[in-house]
Short mmCIF file of C-alpha atoms and ligand atoms in Angstrom, two decimals:
data_model
loop_
_atom_site.label_atom_id
_atom_site.label_comp_id
_atom_site.label_asym_id
_atom_site.label_seq_id
_atom_site.Cartn_x
_atom_site.Cartn_y
_atom_site.Cartn_z
CA UNK A 402 -161.29 -185.97 -132.49
CA UNK A 403 -160.95 -184.22 -135.48
CA UNK A 404 -164.72 -183.67 -137.41
CA UNK A 405 -164.68 -182.26 -140.62
CA UNK A 406 -167.21 -179.74 -140.83
CA UNK A 407 -168.18 -180.31 -144.70
CA UNK A 408 -168.51 -183.54 -146.64
CA UNK A 409 -169.11 -184.78 -148.85
CA UNK A 410 -167.52 -188.21 -146.45
CA UNK A 411 -167.77 -191.50 -148.35
CA UNK A 412 -169.31 -193.18 -145.92
CA UNK A 413 -167.36 -194.88 -142.75
CA UNK A 414 -164.50 -195.90 -144.44
CA UNK A 415 -162.70 -199.66 -144.36
CA UNK A 416 -159.51 -200.86 -143.80
CA UNK A 417 -157.35 -202.03 -146.81
CA UNK A 418 -155.83 -204.33 -144.55
CA UNK A 419 -152.66 -203.10 -143.11
CA UNK A 420 -152.31 -203.62 -139.65
CA UNK A 421 -153.78 -201.54 -136.97
CA UNK A 422 -151.25 -198.57 -136.47
CA UNK A 423 -151.28 -197.83 -132.66
CA UNK A 424 -149.19 -195.03 -132.53
CA UNK A 425 -151.02 -192.42 -134.19
CA UNK A 426 -149.48 -188.45 -133.87
CA UNK A 427 -147.07 -190.18 -131.45
CA UNK A 428 -144.22 -190.47 -133.40
CA UNK A 429 -142.04 -187.04 -134.68
CA UNK A 430 -142.07 -185.75 -137.75
CA UNK A 431 -139.01 -187.22 -139.50
CA UNK A 432 -136.90 -183.69 -141.20
CA UNK A 433 -134.77 -185.84 -143.43
CA UNK A 434 -130.85 -184.81 -144.17
CA UNK A 435 -129.98 -182.22 -146.30
CA UNK A 436 -127.75 -183.29 -149.01
CA UNK A 437 -124.08 -182.11 -148.70
CA UNK A 438 -121.77 -181.65 -151.68
CA UNK A 439 -119.15 -183.44 -151.73
CA UNK A 440 -117.09 -180.88 -154.13
CA UNK A 441 -117.60 -177.25 -154.40
CA UNK A 442 -115.97 -175.65 -157.50
CA UNK A 443 -115.67 -171.98 -158.69
CA UNK A 444 -115.00 -171.07 -162.11
CA UNK A 445 -115.51 -167.99 -163.93
CA UNK A 446 -118.04 -167.04 -161.57
CA UNK A 447 -119.87 -170.03 -161.82
CA UNK A 448 -120.05 -172.48 -158.63
CA UNK A 449 -120.84 -175.66 -159.59
CA UNK A 450 -121.68 -178.39 -156.86
CA UNK A 451 -120.94 -182.30 -156.83
CA UNK A 452 -123.31 -184.62 -155.39
CA UNK A 453 -123.50 -188.18 -155.21
CA UNK A 454 -126.25 -190.70 -154.24
CA UNK A 455 -126.47 -194.42 -154.04
CA UNK A 456 -129.84 -196.14 -154.65
CA UNK A 457 -129.98 -198.84 -152.29
CA UNK A 458 -132.20 -201.12 -150.17
CA UNK A 459 -132.76 -200.36 -146.36
CA UNK A 460 -135.22 -201.32 -143.81
CA UNK A 461 -137.25 -198.94 -141.56
CA UNK A 462 -138.79 -199.93 -138.55
CA UNK A 463 -142.60 -198.49 -139.48
CA UNK A 464 -144.69 -200.51 -136.41
CA UNK A 465 -142.39 -200.41 -133.73
CA UNK A 466 -144.22 -203.74 -132.61
CA UNK A 467 -143.95 -205.86 -136.23
CA UNK A 468 -140.73 -206.74 -138.35
CA UNK A 469 -139.42 -203.60 -140.41
CA UNK A 470 -140.03 -202.36 -144.09
CA UNK A 471 -138.06 -203.33 -146.89
CA UNK A 472 -137.34 -199.89 -148.78
CA UNK A 473 -135.28 -199.00 -151.56
CA UNK A 474 -134.17 -195.19 -151.57
CA UNK A 475 -131.68 -192.41 -152.13
CA UNK A 476 -128.90 -192.67 -149.77
CA UNK A 477 -130.98 -195.33 -147.98
CA UNK A 478 -133.51 -192.73 -146.69
CA UNK A 479 -137.07 -192.22 -147.70
CA UNK A 480 -137.63 -189.80 -148.55
CA UNK A 481 -134.14 -189.04 -150.28
CA UNK A 482 -131.92 -186.16 -148.86
CA UNK A 483 -133.42 -182.68 -149.33
CA UNK A 484 -131.10 -180.63 -151.66
CA UNK A 485 -131.18 -176.63 -150.99
CA UNK A 486 -130.08 -175.03 -153.87
CA UNK A 487 -129.51 -171.47 -154.53
CA UNK A 488 -130.97 -170.55 -157.90
CA UNK A 489 -128.25 -170.32 -160.41
CA UNK A 490 -125.81 -172.79 -158.49
CA UNK A 491 -125.03 -175.86 -160.87
CA UNK A 492 -125.26 -179.33 -159.48
CA UNK A 493 -123.81 -182.51 -160.97
CA UNK A 494 -125.53 -185.58 -159.04
CA UNK A 495 -123.85 -189.19 -159.70
CA UNK A 496 -126.43 -191.51 -159.04
CA UNK A 497 -125.43 -195.01 -158.65
CA UNK A 498 -127.72 -197.45 -158.58
CA UNK A 499 -127.33 -200.39 -155.83
CA UNK A 500 -131.15 -201.01 -155.77
CA UNK A 501 -132.65 -203.90 -157.51
CA UNK A 502 -134.27 -202.29 -160.92
CA UNK A 503 -133.21 -200.23 -163.36
CA UNK A 504 -133.51 -196.36 -162.47
CA UNK A 505 -133.98 -193.08 -164.11
CA UNK A 506 -133.72 -190.36 -162.09
CA UNK A 507 -135.91 -187.07 -163.21
CA UNK A 508 -136.27 -183.71 -161.24
CA UNK A 509 -139.43 -182.70 -161.79
CA UNK A 510 -140.28 -179.15 -162.11
CA UNK A 511 -136.82 -178.16 -163.67
CA UNK A 512 -135.62 -176.79 -166.60
CA UNK A 513 -133.47 -179.53 -167.39
CA UNK A 514 -132.07 -180.81 -170.74
CA UNK A 515 -133.73 -184.23 -171.93
CA UNK A 516 -130.31 -185.62 -171.70
CA UNK A 517 -130.44 -185.92 -167.78
CA UNK A 518 -134.44 -185.21 -167.79
CA UNK A 519 -135.10 -189.15 -166.66
CA UNK A 520 -136.51 -190.24 -170.25
CA UNK A 521 -138.40 -193.23 -169.10
CA UNK A 522 -136.08 -195.96 -171.27
CA UNK A 523 -132.82 -194.11 -170.65
CA UNK A 524 -132.25 -196.21 -167.56
CA UNK A 525 -129.35 -197.16 -165.40
CA UNK A 526 -128.90 -200.84 -165.01
CA UNK A 527 -128.38 -202.19 -161.50
CA UNK A 528 -124.74 -201.58 -160.80
CA UNK A 529 -124.39 -198.83 -163.18
CA UNK A 530 -124.01 -195.13 -162.62
CA UNK A 531 -125.16 -191.81 -164.14
CA UNK A 532 -124.55 -187.96 -163.83
CA UNK A 533 -126.80 -186.07 -164.38
CA UNK A 534 -126.33 -182.33 -164.54
CA UNK A 535 -128.76 -179.49 -163.87
CA UNK A 536 -128.17 -175.65 -164.16
CA UNK A 537 -130.83 -174.52 -161.78
CA UNK A 538 -131.73 -171.84 -163.54
CA UNK A 539 -135.45 -171.82 -162.44
CA UNK A 540 -136.60 -168.99 -159.94
CA UNK A 541 -137.00 -169.83 -156.37
CA UNK A 542 -139.37 -172.92 -156.22
CA UNK A 543 -140.36 -176.32 -154.44
CA UNK A 544 -139.43 -179.30 -156.94
CA UNK A 545 -138.77 -182.85 -156.23
CA UNK A 546 -137.11 -185.73 -157.78
CA UNK A 547 -137.86 -189.29 -158.31
CA UNK A 548 -137.43 -192.33 -160.02
CA UNK A 549 -138.93 -192.70 -163.44
CA UNK A 550 -137.69 -195.83 -165.00
CA UNK A 551 -140.04 -197.66 -168.08
CA UNK A 552 -142.91 -199.48 -166.01
CA UNK A 553 -141.93 -199.50 -162.84
CA UNK A 554 -141.79 -195.86 -161.94
CA UNK A 555 -145.10 -196.39 -159.39
CA UNK A 556 -143.06 -199.35 -157.40
CA UNK A 557 -139.76 -197.61 -157.11
CA UNK A 558 -141.63 -194.12 -155.83
CA UNK A 559 -143.69 -196.15 -153.47
CA UNK A 560 -140.37 -197.92 -152.21
CA UNK A 561 -138.75 -194.97 -151.44
CA UNK A 562 -137.39 -193.15 -154.36
CA UNK A 563 -138.15 -189.81 -154.05
CA UNK A 564 -137.18 -186.48 -152.60
CA UNK A 565 -137.34 -182.94 -152.00
CA UNK A 566 -135.35 -180.38 -153.83
CA UNK A 567 -135.87 -176.80 -153.23
CA UNK A 568 -134.59 -173.93 -154.90
CA UNK A 569 -133.58 -170.68 -153.14
CA UNK A 570 -133.42 -166.92 -154.55
CA UNK A 571 -132.57 -163.69 -153.43
CA UNK A 572 -135.47 -162.53 -154.02
CA UNK A 573 -137.98 -164.43 -151.81
CA UNK A 574 -135.26 -164.71 -148.99
CA UNK A 575 -135.78 -160.48 -149.35
CA UNK A 576 -139.35 -161.08 -147.73
CA UNK A 577 -138.85 -162.36 -144.45
CA UNK A 578 -141.10 -165.73 -144.92
CA UNK A 579 -140.50 -167.97 -141.90
CA UNK A 580 -137.30 -169.82 -142.34
CA UNK A 581 -135.17 -172.13 -140.39
CA UNK A 582 -137.10 -174.90 -138.25
CA UNK A 583 -140.24 -172.80 -138.93
CA UNK A 584 -140.32 -173.89 -143.16
CA UNK A 585 -140.94 -177.45 -143.06
CA UNK A 586 -141.74 -179.87 -146.44
CA UNK A 587 -143.81 -182.15 -146.16
CA UNK A 588 -144.22 -184.82 -148.23
CA UNK A 589 -147.42 -186.95 -148.48
CA UNK A 590 -147.83 -190.64 -149.49
CA UNK A 591 -149.93 -193.45 -148.49
CA UNK A 592 -148.80 -197.28 -148.35
CA UNK A 593 -150.29 -200.56 -147.15
CA UNK A 594 -148.55 -203.07 -144.95
CA UNK A 595 -148.87 -206.73 -144.61
CA UNK A 596 -149.40 -208.26 -141.38
CA UNK A 597 -145.31 -208.98 -140.61
CA UNK A 598 -144.82 -204.92 -140.92
CA UNK A 599 -143.31 -205.57 -144.28
CA UNK A 600 -144.77 -202.98 -146.89
CA UNK A 601 -147.54 -204.45 -149.26
CA UNK A 602 -147.25 -204.01 -152.77
CA UNK A 603 -148.73 -201.34 -154.82
CA UNK A 604 -149.07 -203.12 -158.04
CA UNK A 605 -151.82 -205.33 -159.35
CA UNK A 606 -154.69 -203.02 -159.66
CA UNK A 607 -154.11 -201.20 -163.10
CA UNK A 608 -156.91 -198.59 -162.19
CA UNK A 609 -155.10 -197.00 -158.75
CA UNK A 610 -153.33 -198.00 -155.33
CA UNK A 611 -154.71 -196.39 -152.75
CA UNK A 612 -153.06 -196.83 -149.43
CA UNK A 613 -154.86 -197.14 -145.58
CA UNK A 614 -151.64 -195.60 -143.75
CA UNK A 615 -151.14 -192.00 -144.34
CA UNK A 616 -147.52 -190.97 -144.35
CA UNK A 617 -145.57 -187.31 -143.88
CA UNK A 618 -142.04 -187.89 -144.53
CA UNK A 619 -142.40 -191.23 -144.69
CA UNK A 620 -143.95 -192.09 -140.90
CA UNK A 621 -147.05 -193.12 -140.75
CA UNK A 622 -149.53 -189.72 -139.08
CA UNK A 623 -146.47 -188.05 -137.18
CA UNK A 624 -146.42 -185.02 -135.14
CA UNK A 625 -144.79 -181.95 -135.01
CA UNK A 626 -143.79 -180.14 -132.14
CA UNK A 627 -144.33 -176.17 -132.59
CA UNK A 628 -144.22 -172.78 -131.58
CA UNK A 629 -147.36 -170.54 -131.31
CA UNK A 630 -146.34 -168.50 -134.16
CA UNK A 631 -146.61 -168.37 -138.23
CA UNK A 632 -144.76 -171.58 -139.99
CA UNK A 633 -143.95 -172.20 -143.97
CA UNK A 634 -145.33 -175.77 -144.55
CA UNK A 635 -144.44 -176.76 -147.75
CA UNK A 636 -146.89 -179.57 -149.28
CA UNK A 637 -145.62 -182.46 -152.25
CA UNK A 638 -148.15 -185.21 -153.03
CA UNK A 639 -145.71 -187.95 -153.43
CA UNK A 640 -148.68 -190.54 -153.55
CA UNK A 641 -149.16 -192.86 -156.55
CA UNK A 642 -153.33 -192.31 -156.60
CA UNK A 643 -154.12 -190.23 -153.92
CA UNK A 644 -155.13 -186.38 -153.77
CA UNK A 645 -155.51 -184.81 -150.61
CA UNK A 646 -158.15 -182.16 -149.76
CA UNK A 647 -155.98 -180.65 -146.65
CA UNK A 648 -157.41 -178.67 -143.59
CA UNK A 649 -156.00 -177.35 -140.08
CA UNK A 650 -158.47 -178.19 -137.64
CA UNK A 651 -158.49 -176.73 -134.08
CA UNK A 652 -159.38 -179.09 -130.95
CA UNK A 653 -162.88 -178.31 -131.36
CA UNK A 654 -162.88 -179.35 -135.06
CA UNK A 655 -163.24 -175.97 -136.98
CA UNK A 656 -161.11 -175.48 -139.53
CA UNK A 657 -158.32 -172.97 -139.21
CA UNK A 658 -157.93 -170.44 -142.66
CA UNK A 659 -154.49 -169.95 -143.68
CA UNK A 660 -152.92 -168.90 -147.01
CA UNK A 661 -151.41 -170.44 -149.78
CA UNK A 662 -148.06 -168.67 -151.05
CA UNK A 663 -146.76 -170.78 -153.73
CA UNK A 664 -146.95 -174.17 -155.73
CA UNK A 665 -145.21 -176.01 -158.04
CA UNK A 666 -143.29 -172.49 -159.71
CA UNK A 667 -142.81 -170.68 -156.70
CA UNK A 668 -144.47 -167.94 -155.05
CA UNK A 669 -148.01 -166.29 -156.23
CA UNK A 670 -148.19 -162.87 -156.96
CA UNK A 671 -150.08 -162.64 -153.68
CA UNK A 672 -151.05 -164.77 -151.01
CA UNK A 673 -154.56 -166.64 -151.68
CA UNK A 674 -156.62 -167.21 -148.22
CA UNK A 675 -158.36 -170.37 -147.91
CA UNK A 676 -160.00 -173.04 -145.31
CA UNK A 677 -158.92 -176.16 -147.63
CA UNK A 678 -156.52 -176.87 -150.49
CA UNK A 679 -156.73 -179.72 -152.66
CA UNK A 680 -153.45 -181.04 -154.11
CA UNK A 681 -153.34 -184.01 -156.58
CA UNK A 682 -149.98 -186.30 -157.09
CA UNK A 683 -146.89 -184.69 -158.41
CA UNK A 684 -148.30 -181.09 -157.50
CA UNK A 685 -146.86 -179.09 -155.04
CA UNK A 686 -148.34 -176.16 -152.55
CA UNK A 687 -146.87 -173.31 -150.16
CA UNK A 688 -148.58 -172.18 -147.26
CA UNK A 689 -148.15 -169.98 -144.03
CA UNK A 690 -150.41 -171.01 -141.02
CA UNK A 691 -150.41 -169.23 -138.51
CA UNK A 692 -150.26 -171.13 -134.94
CA UNK A 693 -150.51 -167.95 -132.37
CA UNK A 694 -153.32 -168.49 -131.04
CA UNK A 695 -153.17 -172.23 -130.41
CA UNK A 696 -150.70 -172.20 -127.78
CA UNK A 697 -151.03 -175.35 -125.33
CA UNK A 698 -153.16 -176.87 -128.29
CA UNK A 699 -153.23 -179.45 -130.87
CA UNK A 700 -154.00 -178.74 -134.53
CA UNK A 701 -154.78 -181.37 -136.46
CA UNK A 702 -154.09 -181.79 -140.54
CA UNK A 703 -156.75 -183.39 -141.83
CA UNK A 704 -157.69 -184.85 -145.47
CA UNK A 705 -161.61 -183.62 -146.17
CA UNK A 706 -162.29 -187.07 -148.18
CA UNK A 707 -163.39 -186.96 -151.72
CA UNK A 708 -166.47 -188.70 -153.12
CA UNK A 709 -166.52 -190.91 -155.83
CA UNK A 710 -163.37 -191.61 -157.60
CA UNK A 711 -161.14 -191.84 -154.38
CA UNK A 712 -161.31 -195.12 -152.10
CA UNK A 713 -161.17 -193.88 -148.46
CA UNK A 714 -160.51 -195.96 -145.49
CA UNK A 715 -160.57 -195.74 -141.75
CA UNK A 716 -158.15 -192.70 -140.78
CA UNK A 717 -157.36 -191.62 -144.18
CA UNK A 718 -159.25 -188.62 -143.13
CA UNK A 719 -156.09 -187.65 -140.86
CA UNK A 720 -152.81 -186.96 -142.23
CA UNK A 721 -150.71 -185.42 -138.75
CA UNK A 722 -150.74 -183.14 -135.65
CA UNK A 723 -149.06 -180.04 -134.86
CA UNK A 724 -148.50 -179.75 -130.99
CA UNK A 725 -148.39 -176.31 -130.18
CA UNK A 726 -145.85 -174.86 -127.58
CA UNK A 727 -146.36 -172.10 -125.26
CA UNK A 728 -143.24 -170.22 -125.94
CA UNK A 729 -141.79 -168.62 -129.63
CA UNK A 730 -137.92 -168.97 -129.38
CA UNK A 731 -137.19 -166.76 -132.44
CA UNK A 732 -139.52 -164.36 -133.43
CA UNK A 733 -138.17 -163.08 -136.57
CA UNK A 734 -139.66 -163.81 -139.76
CA UNK A 735 -143.03 -164.17 -138.13
CA UNK A 736 -144.53 -160.99 -139.73
CA UNK A 737 -147.55 -160.63 -141.58
CA UNK A 738 -147.44 -162.40 -145.38
CA UNK A 739 -146.56 -159.69 -147.94
CA UNK A 740 -149.17 -158.64 -150.12
CA UNK A 741 -146.78 -158.97 -153.13
CA UNK A 742 -144.86 -161.96 -152.65
CA UNK A 743 -143.43 -161.98 -156.73
CA UNK A 744 -143.73 -159.25 -159.01
CA UNK A 745 -141.79 -161.36 -161.84
CA UNK A 746 -144.28 -164.25 -162.53
CA UNK A 747 -143.47 -165.08 -166.11
CA UNK A 748 -146.97 -165.31 -167.75
CA UNK A 749 -147.20 -166.76 -171.18
CA UNK A 750 -148.22 -164.45 -174.03
CA UNK A 751 -152.43 -164.79 -174.32
CA UNK A 752 -153.55 -167.19 -177.24
CA UNK A 753 -156.95 -168.34 -177.91
CA UNK A 754 -156.38 -170.93 -180.75
CA UNK A 755 -156.17 -174.37 -179.33
CA UNK A 756 -152.66 -175.83 -180.63
CA UNK A 757 -153.57 -179.33 -179.65
CA UNK A 758 -156.20 -181.61 -177.36
CA UNK A 759 -155.17 -184.57 -175.59
CA UNK A 760 -157.65 -187.17 -174.57
CA UNK A 761 -156.63 -189.34 -171.21
CA UNK A 762 -158.60 -192.32 -171.29
CA UNK A 763 -159.07 -195.63 -170.78
CA UNK A 764 -158.31 -198.26 -173.77
CA UNK A 765 -159.27 -201.90 -173.61
CA UNK A 766 -157.31 -204.24 -170.99
CA UNK A 767 -157.13 -200.74 -168.68
CA UNK A 768 -154.43 -199.72 -171.02
CA UNK A 769 -154.36 -195.97 -170.40
CA UNK A 770 -153.37 -193.58 -173.39
CA UNK A 771 -153.43 -190.37 -174.56
CA UNK A 772 -155.09 -189.70 -177.67
CA UNK A 773 -155.04 -193.44 -177.88
CA UNK A 774 -151.24 -193.76 -178.20
CA UNK A 775 -149.41 -195.15 -175.45
CA UNK A 776 -145.50 -194.92 -174.56
CA UNK A 777 -144.80 -198.28 -175.87
CA UNK A 778 -145.68 -196.99 -179.42
CA UNK A 779 -142.19 -195.70 -179.88
CA UNK A 780 -142.88 -194.49 -183.67
CA UNK A 781 -145.99 -192.44 -182.61
CA UNK A 782 -145.53 -191.30 -179.33
CA UNK A 783 -144.17 -187.92 -180.32
CA UNK A 784 -147.33 -185.68 -180.25
CA UNK A 785 -146.33 -182.28 -180.46
CA UNK A 786 -143.44 -180.66 -181.78
CA UNK A 787 -143.78 -176.68 -180.31
CA UNK A 788 -140.90 -174.44 -181.73
CA UNK A 789 -138.59 -173.39 -178.73
CA UNK A 790 -139.31 -169.85 -178.38
CA UNK A 791 -143.21 -170.39 -178.94
CA UNK A 792 -146.31 -170.35 -176.85
CA UNK A 793 -149.40 -173.33 -177.22
CA UNK A 794 -152.60 -173.60 -175.61
CA UNK A 795 -153.37 -177.54 -175.25
CA UNK A 796 -156.67 -178.74 -174.02
CA UNK A 797 -156.70 -181.34 -171.84
CA UNK A 798 -159.89 -183.81 -171.74
CA UNK A 799 -160.71 -186.28 -169.40
CA UNK A 800 -162.40 -188.70 -171.97
CA UNK A 801 -162.56 -191.97 -169.64
CA UNK A 802 -161.84 -194.18 -166.99
CA UNK A 803 -162.65 -194.47 -163.31
CA UNK A 804 -159.92 -191.99 -161.85
CA UNK A 805 -158.77 -188.54 -162.01
CA UNK A 806 -155.59 -187.97 -163.88
CA UNK A 807 -153.14 -185.15 -162.68
CA UNK A 808 -151.20 -184.25 -166.42
CA UNK A 809 -148.00 -183.47 -166.02
CA UNK A 810 -145.68 -181.64 -168.49
CA UNK A 811 -141.85 -181.82 -168.48
CA UNK A 812 -139.89 -178.79 -168.74
CA UNK A 813 -142.33 -176.20 -168.99
CA UNK A 814 -144.68 -174.32 -166.48
CA UNK A 815 -148.43 -173.90 -167.36
CA UNK A 816 -151.09 -171.49 -167.29
CA UNK A 817 -154.39 -172.98 -166.12
CA UNK A 818 -156.81 -171.24 -168.01
CA UNK A 819 -160.01 -172.65 -167.95
CA UNK A 820 -162.01 -175.83 -166.31
CA UNK A 821 -164.97 -176.61 -168.01
CA UNK A 822 -166.94 -180.01 -168.09
CA UNK A 823 -167.44 -180.94 -164.42
CA UNK A 824 -168.69 -178.94 -161.23
CA UNK A 825 -165.83 -177.21 -160.70
CA UNK A 826 -163.89 -174.37 -162.47
CA UNK A 827 -160.49 -172.99 -161.96
CA UNK A 828 -159.45 -172.99 -158.17
CA UNK A 829 -158.20 -169.58 -156.49
CA UNK A 830 -154.83 -171.12 -156.00
CA UNK A 831 -154.52 -172.72 -159.07
CA UNK A 832 -154.94 -169.74 -160.92
CA UNK A 833 -152.51 -168.01 -158.70
CA UNK A 834 -149.17 -168.88 -159.91
CA UNK A 835 -147.62 -171.28 -162.91
CA UNK A 836 -148.16 -174.99 -162.31
CA UNK A 837 -146.37 -178.23 -164.29
CA UNK A 838 -149.12 -180.35 -162.77
CA UNK A 839 -153.04 -180.06 -163.36
CA UNK A 840 -155.94 -181.96 -162.02
CA UNK A 841 -158.33 -183.70 -164.44
CA UNK A 842 -161.26 -184.81 -162.90
CA UNK A 843 -164.07 -187.00 -164.77
CA UNK A 844 -165.73 -185.30 -167.69
CA UNK A 845 -163.50 -182.52 -166.95
CA UNK A 846 -161.61 -180.22 -169.95
CA UNK A 847 -158.92 -178.29 -169.07
CA UNK A 848 -157.11 -175.61 -170.76
CA UNK A 849 -153.53 -174.88 -170.27
CA UNK A 850 -150.96 -172.12 -171.84
CA UNK A 851 -147.55 -173.00 -171.59
CA UNK A 852 -144.07 -171.40 -173.11
CA UNK A 853 -141.85 -173.78 -174.48
CA UNK A 854 -138.68 -171.59 -173.79
CA UNK A 855 -136.14 -173.52 -171.56
CA UNK A 856 -134.80 -176.24 -173.45
CA UNK A 857 -135.26 -178.12 -176.97
CA UNK A 858 -135.55 -181.56 -177.22
CA UNK A 859 -138.19 -184.50 -176.60
CA UNK A 860 -139.68 -184.61 -173.19
CA UNK A 861 -142.21 -187.02 -172.02
CA UNK A 862 -145.70 -185.44 -170.55
CA UNK A 863 -148.04 -187.91 -168.71
CA UNK A 864 -150.65 -188.65 -165.93
CA UNK A 865 -148.90 -188.50 -162.67
CA UNK A 866 -151.06 -191.17 -161.19
CA UNK A 867 -148.35 -193.38 -161.35
CA UNK A 868 -150.29 -196.29 -161.69
CA UNK A 869 -151.47 -194.90 -164.88
CA UNK A 870 -147.73 -193.78 -165.80
CA UNK A 871 -146.67 -197.15 -165.59
CA UNK A 872 -149.70 -198.44 -167.68
CA UNK A 873 -148.62 -196.13 -170.43
CA UNK A 874 -150.58 -193.08 -170.14
CA UNK A 875 -147.45 -191.14 -170.97
CA UNK A 876 -146.35 -189.74 -174.49
CA UNK A 877 -143.62 -186.91 -175.46
CA UNK A 878 -143.26 -183.69 -177.47
CA UNK A 879 -140.58 -182.46 -178.94
CA UNK A 880 -139.28 -178.90 -178.42
CA UNK A 881 -138.22 -178.45 -181.78
CA UNK A 882 -135.14 -176.30 -182.76
CA UNK A 883 -132.96 -178.65 -185.16
CA UNK A 884 -136.11 -178.94 -187.35
CA UNK A 885 -134.87 -176.22 -189.08
CA UNK A 886 -131.92 -178.25 -190.17
CA UNK A 887 -134.36 -180.49 -191.79
CA UNK A 888 -133.82 -183.72 -189.50
CA UNK A 889 -136.90 -186.22 -189.38
CA UNK A 890 -137.91 -185.41 -185.86
CA UNK A 891 -139.78 -188.74 -185.12
CA UNK A 892 -136.71 -191.34 -186.22
CA UNK A 893 -133.87 -189.08 -185.39
CA UNK A 894 -134.54 -187.56 -182.30
CA UNK A 895 -137.57 -190.28 -180.70
CA UNK A 896 -135.23 -190.86 -177.66
CA UNK A 897 -132.77 -188.18 -176.27
CU1 C2O B 895 -143.00 -186.28 -161.51
CU2 C2O B 895 -142.69 -187.19 -165.35
O1 C2O B 895 -142.82 -186.68 -162.95
CU1 CU B 896 -141.42 -184.06 -164.20
CU1 CU B 897 -154.38 -191.17 -164.89
#
């Protein structure tokens, strides 16, 4: 069994009440379907792909010995179908809502016009559909899509409305990183179950939701049969409230060093070596791990338990297992990770003047706000109006509440400049690339620099603890272009 080399442990753990799961590391990691376009049109050098996705209820047999779990997800799978889109191929995805609640779909990490960004109140009611258009002009990166409906984003994501969307490009392909079966997306989430095997609701506690059953690609504690060679693993934290501190442990419990090669906005300039990787809700990290010295052994992906803000339960220190075989069937793309991965990161122009300070805090009655303003405050929720094409320095402050706040800003990529006020600075892999989520722990002040370039319009920014988001820790900013024409931004453009 795994023993973490280092603390801090939060004690023995307890159960949140899910039935005991007796199949740990016995069920294979699900590799979900890849979305297939219904139509591909080539016109004037452009390629446009049409997809259709139905939000619909389905059941999943999670506990083999109990009744099924009821979910509602994209095309009846959780996670939803995986999109793999070459950069510049445009997509139009028709989402048809045959679920039980209204829905808004957000492509997290994309340069999407605000009309298709999944604005929380721009919802498809049950029975309605909407076509979302994505230019996919971003460089290669691991992004994801999930529901964003006003007030029930956490519920919808928890019951299955979340999926992986990978943009590829030729610069990345040329690097010879592990690909095909050796490139695996791992979506992390935590859930709770009732005694009948169905899901327990994530709602009821406005501070956090922590499950006691850790899932990867919606399977509790799975295993993946791997070959003794290098793998590219793409981690997505799709949990509502749980960050993970991931490590790979050999059968003796020793941690295996690995390389972090990219994050939210794609590949780093150079790989970062580490023994563990902190990933918070909404964040993505890509790593290369080398199983070549572990033929015939089991490698466990563990979660080094956090102290203080995160409620831990029995077995939440384990995530999944890699069962390493004895033979490599394909040794291509198995060389050393290139020391230069990406020479084209678009770092924002340096700036030292703080343009905006945002306090992430808890008000009375467990209402979470940014600068005291919650999302239902329609006339005041636009908290910044950066001009399109400008760079701004934002100071994000954790000013209260017993929980962590991973702050997500739509549309832009952020350079994490500094983290003060707490016990840690900026982690090397946070600084190595541009991010769209940054974790704020209690007392911390984080400065981020962002170029407001890709689009203009009104976009949300919010805490990606989805329990906080639904409890209104969300506001908006308006990337202004029309301001020059004299419109009143607040009233004319409060909603896209
Ligand atoms: Cu991943 Cu506004 O969300
Ligand atoms: Cu987003
Ligand atoms: Cu929060």
